[in-house]
Amino acid sequence: MPIRLTRRRGIVALAVLAAAGILGGAVAVRVAGKAEDAEALRAKAAPTLEFAAADLTGVEARPLARWLPVSGALQPVRQAVVKARVSGEVREVDVREGESVRAAQVIARFDTADLDARVAERLGAFEAAKAQFALAEKTRAMNLRLLNEKFISQNAFDGSDSSVSVAQGTVKSAEAQLRLAQNARREATVTAPLAGIVAKRHVQPGEKVALDAPLVTIVDLRDLELAAIVPTVDVPELKVGMPVELAVDGYGERRFTGRIERINPATEPGTRSILVFVGLANADASLKSGMSATGRIRIASSGPVPSLPAEAVRTDAGQNYVWTIENGKLARRLVVVGRRDEEAGRVEITTPLPAGAPVLAARFDKLKEGAPVLVKAPGASSNAASPAPAAAGKPAG
């Protein structure tokens, strides 16, 4: 009885294994069929993209122009802070901020009561000194006659002669003091040292100011200057007279043209940089003092470097990349870029790319890595249109 049961179990097991094998084969056949169907769908979903020769470019070694960036605040070439040449009370201030002034125009006046009194005092001292000098000369002349007639001694004459010299020195000193008082009286009327615009009025009528106190700041906006800090390594390539293109905050896309006027002969303390002064004509006074400006200086072109058209380089999430065609398929290649030549529209590529691999020169949407590609030969006809910039590549017909 046990032997029969064992045989029966073995037969049942073999039957189960056979059924499982048949079922597994069917499943495998079905899975293989589904895989073939998926592959066919995938092939149908990824049609061959067709590009014209004009849509492609390649890495070329070309010299690129170098641009040195500069920035800073615009300052007038000519400006002056008019200071008090006398101390006293300010009686009048005839100008206000924003007003134009002429050279030598009266802009402020001091109270002159004390100055007038000082001039009168010095004038009196000068007149007294002249009188004393005249008296000393008469005494000397009289003593000279007496000396010749032997009525006085030589010592007596020498004393009168010395009195004349002392009186003459007193006259000169009094005259100098009078001139100082008169100059102070003239300085009580303040005039503009240059033509320009009043940028700041520092005092008001009625204020008492000390000597050298600032009164008015005047700026001449016809010529402005930008002091830019430049690394010493770039200074040997700069020359006086080189043009500089500037953009000024508040003027949008408008550009201003300046030129290098001066180059500082020494580095700035604590840095390895040198000041370069860029002059800018401003005849219409549209630019104001203190405005922020940025610009660039074109310096000598470098030697040939590998480069691509700027439009061929895309940027995504901070990474630069290009689309290449390799073995008939699209490939997305990350690249590292170097200097840019805005005028030539090219950018340096420091990452090696596959030799001879075409690069898409224009921008196309919805490109997928690995998509099959067909490059249309120049002059060849095709039912499919060539892809246009900013659009997806067209599938080949």
CSV table of C-alpha atoms in Angstrom, one decimal:
chain,number,residue,atom,x,y,z
A,1,MET,CA,0.0,0.0,0.0
A,2,PRO,CA,2.7,2.6,0.8
A,3,ILE,CA,4.5,1.8,-2.4
A,4,ARG,CA,1.4,2.5,-4.5
A,5,LEU,CA,0.9,5.8,-2.7
A,6,THR,CA,4.5,6.9,-3.4
A,7,ARG,CA,4.2,6.1,-7.1
A,8,ARG,CA,0.9,8.0,-7.2
A,9,ARG,CA,2.5,11.0,-5.6
A,10,GLY,CA,5.4,10.9,-8.0
A,11,ILE,CA,3.1,10.8,-11.0
A,12,VAL,CA,1.1,13.7,-9.6
A,13,ALA,CA,4.3,15.7,-9.0
A,14,LEU,CA,5.4,15.1,-12.6
A,15,ALA,CA,2.1,16.2,-13.9
A,16,VAL,CA,2.2,19.4,-11.8
A,17,LEU,CA,5.7,20.1,-13.1
A,18,ALA,CA,4.7,19.6,-16.7
A,19,ALA,CA,1.7,21.9,-16.3
A,20,ALA,CA,3.9,24.5,-14.7
A,21,GLY,CA,6.4,24.3,-17.5
A,22,ILE,CA,3.7,24.7,-20.1
A,23,LEU,CA,2.2,27.7,-18.2
A,24,GLY,CA,5.7,29.3,-17.8
A,25,GLY,CA,6.4,28.9,-21.5
A,26,ALA,CA,3.1,30.6,-22.3
A,27,VAL,CA,3.9,33.4,-19.9
A,28,ALA,CA,7.3,33.8,-21.4
A,29,VAL,CA,5.9,33.9,-24.9
A,30,ARG,CA,3.4,36.5,-23.8
A,31,VAL,CA,6.1,38.6,-22.1
A,32,ALA,CA,8.3,38.4,-25.2
A,33,GLY,CA,5.4,39.5,-27.3
A,34,LYS,CA,4.7,42.4,-25.0
A,35,ALA,CA,8.4,43.4,-25.1
A,36,GLU,CA,8.4,43.3,-28.9
A,37,ASP,CA,5.2,45.4,-28.9
A,38,ALA,CA,6.8,47.9,-26.5
A,39,GLU,CA,9.9,48.2,-28.6
A,40,ALA,CA,7.8,48.7,-31.7
A,41,LEU,CA,5.8,51.4,-29.9
A,42,ARG,CA,9.0,53.1,-28.6
A,43,ALA,CA,10.4,53.1,-32.2
A,44,LYS,CA,7.2,54.6,-33.4
A,45,ALA,CA,7.1,57.2,-30.6
A,46,ALA,CA,10.7,58.3,-31.4
A,47,PRO,CA,10.8,59.3,-35.1
A,48,THR,CA,14.0,60.2,-36.8
A,49,LEU,CA,14.7,63.9,-36.5
A,50,GLU,CA,16.0,65.6,-39.6
A,51,PHE,CA,18.3,68.6,-39.5
A,52,ALA,CA,19.7,70.7,-42.3
A,53,ALA,CA,23.4,71.4,-42.6
A,54,ALA,CA,22.8,75.0,-41.7
A,55,ASP,CA,21.4,73.9,-38.3
A,56,LEU,CA,24.8,72.4,-37.4
A,57,THR,CA,28.1,73.8,-36.4
A,58,GLY,CA,31.4,72.5,-34.9
A,59,VAL,CA,34.1,73.6,-32.6
A,60,GLU,CA,36.5,76.0,-34.3
A,61,ALA,CA,39.8,77.6,-33.1
A,62,ARG,CA,39.3,81.4,-33.3
A,63,PRO,CA,40.8,84.4,-31.6
A,64,LEU,CA,38.3,86.0,-29.1
A,65,ALA,CA,38.3,89.6,-28.1
A,66,ARG,CA,39.0,90.2,-24.4
A,67,TRP,CA,36.9,92.7,-22.4
A,68,LEU,CA,38.0,94.1,-19.1
A,69,PRO,CA,35.0,95.1,-16.9
A,70,VAL,CA,35.2,98.4,-15.0
A,71,SER,CA,32.8,100.1,-12.6
A,72,GLY,CA,32.6,103.1,-10.3
A,73,ALA,CA,30.9,106.4,-9.5
A,74,LEU,CA,31.0,109.3,-11.9
A,75,GLN,CA,32.7,112.4,-10.5
A,76,PRO,CA,33.1,115.9,-12.1
A,77,VAL,CA,36.6,116.6,-13.4
A,78,ARG,CA,36.2,120.2,-12.2
A,79,GLN,CA,34.6,121.0,-8.8
A,80,ALA,CA,35.3,123.3,-5.9
A,81,VAL,CA,34.2,123.6,-2.3
A,82,VAL,CA,34.2,127.4,-1.7
A,83,LYS,CA,35.4,128.1,1.8
A,84,ALA,CA,35.3,131.1,4.0
A,85,ARG,CA,38.5,133.2,3.8
A,86,VAL,CA,37.4,135.3,6.8
A,87,SER,CA,35.6,134.5,10.0
A,88,GLY,CA,32.3,136.3,10.8
A,89,GLU,CA,28.6,136.4,10.2
A,90,VAL,CA,27.2,135.4,6.8
A,91,ARG,CA,24.9,138.2,5.7
A,92,GLU,CA,23.8,136.9,2.3
A,93,VAL,CA,23.9,133.7,0.3
A,94,ASP,CA,22.8,134.4,-3.2
A,95,VAL,CA,22.6,130.9,-4.7
A,96,ARG,CA,20.8,127.6,-4.0
A,97,GLU,CA,21.3,124.0,-4.9
A,98,GLY,CA,20.7,123.3,-8.6
A,99,GLU,CA,21.3,126.8,-9.8
A,100,SER,CA,23.9,127.6,-12.5
A,101,VAL,CA,26.6,130.1,-11.7
A,102,ARG,CA,29.2,131.9,-13.7
A,103,ALA,CA,32.9,132.2,-12.9
A,104,ALA,CA,33.5,135.3,-10.7
A,105,GLN,CA,29.8,135.6,-9.9
A,106,VAL,CA,29.0,136.8,-6.3
A,107,ILE,CA,27.6,133.9,-4.3
A,108,ALA,CA,27.8,135.1,-0.7
A,109,ARG,CA,28.6,138.2,1.5
A,110,PHE,CA,29.8,138.6,5.0
A,111,ASP,CA,29.0,141.3,7.5
A,112,THR,CA,31.8,143.9,7.1
A,113,ALA,CA,31.4,146.1,10.1
A,114,ASP,CA,34.4,144.7,12.0
A,115,LEU,CA,36.4,144.4,8.8
A,116,ASP,CA,35.7,148.0,7.9
A,117,ALA,CA,36.9,149.1,11.4
A,118,ARG,CA,40.0,147.1,11.0
A,119,VAL,CA,40.8,148.7,7.7
A,120,ALA,CA,40.4,152.1,9.2
A,121,GLU,CA,42.6,151.2,12.1
A,122,ARG,CA,45.4,149.9,9.8
A,123,LEU,CA,45.1,152.9,7.6
A,124,GLY,CA,45.6,155.2,10.6
A,125,ALA,CA,48.6,153.3,11.7
A,126,PHE,CA,50.0,153.5,8.2
A,127,GLU,CA,49.5,157.2,8.0
A,128,ALA,CA,51.2,157.7,11.4
A,129,ALA,CA,54.1,155.6,10.4
A,130,LYS,CA,54.6,157.7,7.2
A,131,ALA,CA,54.5,160.9,9.3
A,132,GLN,CA,57.2,159.5,11.7
A,133,PHE,CA,59.3,158.5,8.7
A,134,ALA,CA,59.0,162.0,7.2
A,135,LEU,CA,60.0,163.6,10.5
A,136,ALA,CA,63.0,161.2,10.9
A,137,GLU,CA,64.2,162.2,7.4
A,138,LYS,CA,64.0,165.9,8.2
A,139,THR,CA,65.9,165.4,11.4
A,140,ARG,CA,68.6,163.4,9.5
A,141,ALA,CA,68.9,166.2,6.9
A,142,MET,CA,69.3,168.8,9.5
A,143,ASN,CA,71.9,166.8,11.4
A,144,LEU,CA,73.8,166.2,8.2
A,145,ARG,CA,74.3,170.0,7.8
A,146,LEU,CA,75.3,170.4,11.4
A,147,LEU,CA,77.8,167.5,11.0
A,148,ASN,CA,79.3,169.2,8.0
A,149,GLU,CA,79.6,172.5,10.0
A,150,LYS,CA,81.2,170.6,12.9
A,151,PHE,CA,78.4,171.5,15.3
A,152,ILE,CA,77.5,167.9,16.2
A,153,SER,CA,79.5,164.7,16.5
A,154,GLN,CA,79.5,161.7,14.2
A,155,ASN,CA,77.7,159.7,16.8
A,156,ALA,CA,74.9,162.2,17.0
A,157,PHE,CA,74.4,162.0,13.3
A,158,ASP,CA,74.5,158.2,13.2
A,159,GLY,CA,71.6,158.1,15.8
A,160,SER,CA,69.4,160.3,13.5
A,161,ASP,CA,70.3,158.2,10.5
A,162,SER,CA,69.3,155.0,12.4
A,163,SER,CA,66.0,156.6,13.3
A,164,VAL,CA,65.2,157.0,9.6
A,165,SER,CA,65.8,153.3,9.0
A,166,VAL,CA,63.6,152.4,11.9
A,167,ALA,CA,60.8,154.7,10.7
A,168,GLN,CA,61.1,153.3,7.2
A,169,GLY,CA,60.6,149.8,8.5
A,170,THR,CA,57.6,150.8,10.5
A,171,VAL,CA,56.0,152.3,7.4
A,172,LYS,CA,56.5,149.1,5.5
A,173,SER,CA,55.0,147.0,8.3
A,174,ALA,CA,52.0,149.3,8.7
A,175,GLU,CA,51.5,149.2,4.9
A,176,ALA,CA,51.5,145.3,5.0
A,177,GLN,CA,49.0,145.3,7.8
A,178,LEU,CA,46.8,147.6,5.9
A,179,ARG,CA,46.9,145.4,2.8
A,180,LEU,CA,45.9,142.4,4.9
A,181,ALA,CA,42.9,144.2,6.3
A,182,GLN,CA,41.9,145.4,2.8
A,183,ASN,CA,42.2,141.8,1.5
A,184,ALA,CA,40.0,140.5,4.3
A,185,ARG,CA,37.5,143.2,3.4
A,186,ARG,CA,37.5,142.0,-0.2
A,187,GLU,CA,37.2,138.4,0.9
A,188,ALA,CA,34.0,139.3,2.6
A,189,THR,CA,32.4,139.2,-0.8
A,190,VAL,CA,32.6,135.6,-2.0
A,191,THR,CA,32.7,134.8,-5.7
A,192,ALA,CA,32.5,131.5,-7.7
A,193,PRO,CA,35.9,130.2,-8.8
A,194,LEU,CA,34.5,128.4,-11.8
A,195,ALA,CA,31.3,128.1,-13.9
A,196,GLY,CA,29.0,125.2,-12.9
A,197,ILE,CA,26.1,124.2,-10.9
A,198,VAL,CA,25.6,124.6,-7.1
A,199,ALA,CA,25.6,121.1,-5.6
A,200,LYS,CA,25.5,122.0,-1.9
A,201,ARG,CA,24.9,125.2,0.1
A,202,HIS,CA,26.5,124.6,3.5
A,203,VAL,CA,25.5,127.8,5.3
A,204,GLN,CA,22.5,130.0,5.7
A,205,PRO,CA,22.3,133.8,6.2
A,206,GLY,CA,22.9,134.9,9.8
A,207,GLU,CA,25.2,132.0,10.7
A,208,LYS,CA,28.6,132.8,12.1
A,209,VAL,CA,31.4,130.7,10.5
A,210,ALA,CA,35.1,130.2,11.2
A,211,LEU,CA,38.0,130.6,8.8
A,212,ASP,CA,38.0,127.8,6.2
A,213,ALA,CA,34.4,126.8,6.9
A,214,PRO,CA,32.7,125.4,3.7
A,215,LEU,CA,30.2,127.7,2.2
A,216,VAL,CA,29.1,126.3,-1.2
A,217,THR,CA,30.1,123.3,-3.4
A,218,ILE,CA,30.1,123.9,-7.2
A,219,VAL,CA,30.5,121.2,-9.8
A,220,ASP,CA,31.1,121.5,-13.5
A,221,LEU,CA,29.2,118.6,-15.2
A,222,ARG,CA,30.5,119.1,-18.7
A,223,ASP,CA,33.3,116.6,-18.1
A,224,LEU,CA,32.9,113.6,-15.8
A,225,GLU,CA,35.4,111.0,-14.7
A,226,LEU,CA,35.2,107.4,-13.5
A,227,ALA,CA,37.9,106.0,-11.3
A,228,ALA,CA,38.1,102.2,-11.9
A,229,ILE,CA,40.2,99.7,-10.0
A,230,VAL,CA,42.0,97.4,-12.5
A,231,PRO,CA,44.2,94.4,-11.6
A,232,THR,CA,47.9,95.0,-12.2
A,233,VAL,CA,48.1,92.0,-14.6
A,234,ASP,CA,45.8,93.8,-17.1
A,235,VAL,CA,47.4,97.3,-16.8
A,236,PRO,CA,50.2,96.6,-19.4
A,237,GLU,CA,47.5,96.1,-22.1
A,238,LEU,CA,45.8,99.5,-21.3
A,239,LYS,CA,46.8,102.7,-23.1
A,240,VAL,CA,45.7,106.3,-22.7
A,241,GLY,CA,43.0,107.0,-25.3
A,242,MET,CA,41.5,103.5,-25.4
A,243,PRO,CA,37.6,103.7,-25.8
A,244,VAL,CA,35.4,102.5,-23.0
A,245,GLU,CA,31.7,101.6,-23.3
A,246,LEU,CA,29.7,102.6,-20.3
A,247,ALA,CA,26.2,101.9,-19.0
A,248,VAL,CA,24.8,104.2,-16.4
A,249,ASP,CA,22.1,103.3,-13.8
A,250,GLY,CA,18.8,104.8,-14.8
A,251,TYR,CA,19.4,105.0,-18.5
A,252,GLY,CA,18.4,101.5,-19.5
A,253,GLU,CA,20.0,100.3,-22.8
A,254,ARG,CA,21.5,103.7,-23.6
A,255,ARG,CA,25.3,103.5,-23.8
A,256,PHE,CA,27.9,106.2,-23.3
A,257,THR,CA,31.4,106.3,-24.8
A,258,GLY,CA,34.4,107.4,-22.7
A,259,ARG,CA,38.1,107.1,-23.0
A,260,ILE,CA,41.0,106.3,-20.7
A,261,GLU,CA,42.4,109.7,-19.7
A,262,ARG,CA,45.0,108.7,-17.0
A,263,ILE,CA,46.6,105.6,-15.5
A,264,ASN,CA,47.8,105.8,-11.9
A,265,PRO,CA,51.6,105.0,-11.7
A,266,ALA,CA,51.3,103.2,-8.3
A,267,THR,CA,49.1,100.5,-6.9
A,268,GLU,CA,46.5,101.2,-4.3
A,269,PRO,CA,47.6,100.6,-0.7
A,270,GLY,CA,47.0,97.1,0.5
A,271,THR,CA,45.9,95.9,-2.9
A,272,ARG,CA,47.4,94.7,-6.2
A,273,SER,CA,45.2,97.0,-8.2
A,274,ILE,CA,45.8,100.3,-10.0
A,275,LEU,CA,43.3,103.2,-10.6
A,276,VAL,CA,42.4,103.9,-14.2
A,277,PHE,CA,40.6,107.2,-14.8
A,278,VAL,CA,38.0,107.1,-17.6
A,279,GLY,CA,36.9,110.5,-19.0
A,280,LEU,CA,33.3,111.0,-20.3
A,281,ALA,CA,32.0,114.1,-22.1
A,282,ASN,CA,28.7,115.3,-20.8
A,283,ALA,CA,27.9,118.5,-22.7
A,284,ASP,CA,24.1,118.3,-22.0
A,285,ALA,CA,24.7,117.6,-18.3
A,286,SER,CA,22.3,114.7,-18.5
A,287,LEU,CA,24.6,112.6,-16.2
A,288,LYS,CA,25.0,113.7,-12.6
A,289,SER,CA,27.8,113.5,-10.1
A,290,GLY,CA,27.8,110.3,-8.1
A,291,MET,CA,25.8,108.1,-10.6
A,292,SER,CA,27.0,104.5,-10.7
A,293,ALA,CA,28.4,103.3,-14.0
A,294,THR,CA,29.6,100.0,-15.3
A,295,GLY,CA,31.5,99.4,-18.5
A,296,ARG,CA,34.1,97.4,-20.3
A,297,ILE,CA,37.4,98.0,-22.1
A,298,ARG,CA,38.3,96.0,-25.2
A,299,ILE,CA,41.9,94.8,-25.0
A,300,ALA,CA,44.0,92.8,-27.4
A,301,SER,CA,42.5,89.6,-28.7
A,302,SER,CA,43.9,86.3,-27.4
A,303,GLY,CA,45.3,83.5,-29.6
A,304,PRO,CA,42.9,81.1,-31.3
A,305,VAL,CA,40.9,79.1,-28.7
A,306,PRO,CA,38.3,76.3,-29.3
A,307,SER,CA,34.9,78.1,-29.5
A,308,LEU,CA,31.3,77.7,-30.5
A,309,PRO,CA,28.5,80.1,-31.4
A,310,ALA,CA,27.0,81.4,-28.2
A,311,GLU,CA,23.5,80.1,-29.3
A,312,ALA,CA,24.8,76.6,-29.4
A,313,VAL,CA,25.5,76.5,-25.7
A,314,ARG,CA,22.5,75.9,-23.4
A,315,THR,CA,22.2,76.4,-19.7
A,316,ASP,CA,20.1,74.4,-17.4
A,317,ALA,CA,20.2,74.4,-13.6
A,318,GLY,CA,23.5,76.2,-13.7
A,319,GLN,CA,25.1,73.7,-16.1
A,320,ASN,CA,26.2,74.5,-19.6
A,321,TYR,CA,25.7,71.8,-22.3
A,322,VAL,CA,25.5,71.3,-26.0
A,323,TRP,CA,23.6,68.8,-28.3
A,324,THR,CA,25.8,66.7,-30.5
A,325,ILE,CA,25.1,64.1,-33.1
A,326,GLU,CA,27.0,60.9,-32.4
A,327,ASN,CA,26.4,57.6,-34.3
A,328,GLY,CA,23.2,59.0,-35.8
A,329,LYS,CA,21.7,59.9,-32.4
A,330,LEU,CA,21.4,63.0,-30.2
A,331,ALA,CA,23.8,63.3,-27.3
A,332,ARG,CA,23.7,65.8,-24.5
A,333,ARG,CA,27.3,66.9,-23.5
A,334,LEU,CA,28.1,69.0,-20.5
A,335,VAL,CA,30.7,71.7,-21.3
A,336,VAL,CA,32.8,74.2,-19.4
A,337,VAL,CA,32.8,77.7,-21.0
A,338,GLY,CA,35.6,80.3,-20.8
A,339,ARG,CA,35.7,83.9,-22.1
A,340,ARG,CA,32.9,85.3,-24.3
A,341,ASP,CA,33.2,87.6,-27.3
A,342,GLU,CA,29.9,89.4,-27.4
A,343,GLU,CA,30.6,91.1,-30.7
A,344,ALA,CA,31.5,87.9,-32.5
A,345,GLY,CA,28.8,86.0,-30.7
A,346,ARG,CA,31.1,83.1,-29.7
A,347,VAL,CA,32.1,81.5,-26.5
A,348,GLU,CA,35.2,79.5,-25.5
A,349,ILE,CA,34.8,75.8,-24.9
A,350,THR,CA,37.4,74.3,-22.6
A,351,THR,CA,35.8,70.8,-22.5
A,352,PRO,CA,36.9,68.4,-25.3
A,353,LEU,CA,34.1,67.2,-27.5
A,354,PRO,CA,34.1,64.1,-29.8
A,355,ALA,CA,36.2,64.8,-32.8
A,356,GLY,CA,34.1,65.7,-35.8
A,357,ALA,CA,30.8,65.5,-33.9
A,358,PRO,CA,28.3,68.0,-35.3
A,359,VAL,CA,26.8,70.4,-32.7
A,360,LEU,CA,23.3,71.9,-33.0
A,361,ALA,CA,23.9,75.6,-33.7
A,362,ALA,CA,20.3,76.8,-33.1
A,363,ARG,CA,17.9,76.2,-30.3
A,364,PHE,CA,15.3,73.4,-30.6
A,365,ASP,CA,12.6,72.4,-28.2
A,366,LYS,CA,11.6,69.0,-26.8
A,367,LEU,CA,14.9,67.3,-27.8
A,368,LYS,CA,15.6,63.9,-26.1
A,369,GLU,CA,18.9,62.3,-25.7
A,370,GLY,CA,19.3,59.2,-27.9
A,371,ALA,CA,16.7,60.3,-30.4
A,372,PRO,CA,17.7,59.1,-34.0
A,373,VAL,CA,18.9,61.9,-36.3
A,374,LEU,CA,19.2,62.3,-40.0
A,375,VAL,CA,21.3,65.1,-41.4
A,376,LYS,CA,19.9,66.4,-44.7
A,377,ALA,CA,22.6,66.9,-47.3
A,378,PRO,CA,22.7,70.4,-48.9
A,379,GLY,CA,20.4,70.6,-51.9
A,380,ALA,CA,18.7,67.3,-51.1
A,381,SER,CA,14.9,67.3,-51.3
A,382,SER,CA,12.8,65.8,-48.6
A,383,ASN,CA,9.1,65.7,-47.7
A,384,ALA,CA,10.0,66.7,-44.2
A,385,ALA,CA,10.8,70.3,-43.5
A,386,SER,CA,14.0,71.3,-41.8
A,387,PRO,CA,13.6,72.3,-38.2
A,388,ALA,CA,13.4,76.0,-37.4
A,389,PRO,CA,15.1,77.7,-34.4
A,390,ALA,CA,13.2,77.6,-31.2
A,391,ALA,CA,11.1,74.6,-32.4
A,392,ALA,CA,11.5,70.8,-32.2
A,393,GLY,CA,13.3,69.0,-35.0
A,394,LYS,CA,11.0,67.6,-37.6
A,395,PRO,CA,10.9,63.9,-38.1
A,396,ALA,CA,12.3,62.6,-41.4
A,397,GLY,CA,9.7,61.6,-44.0
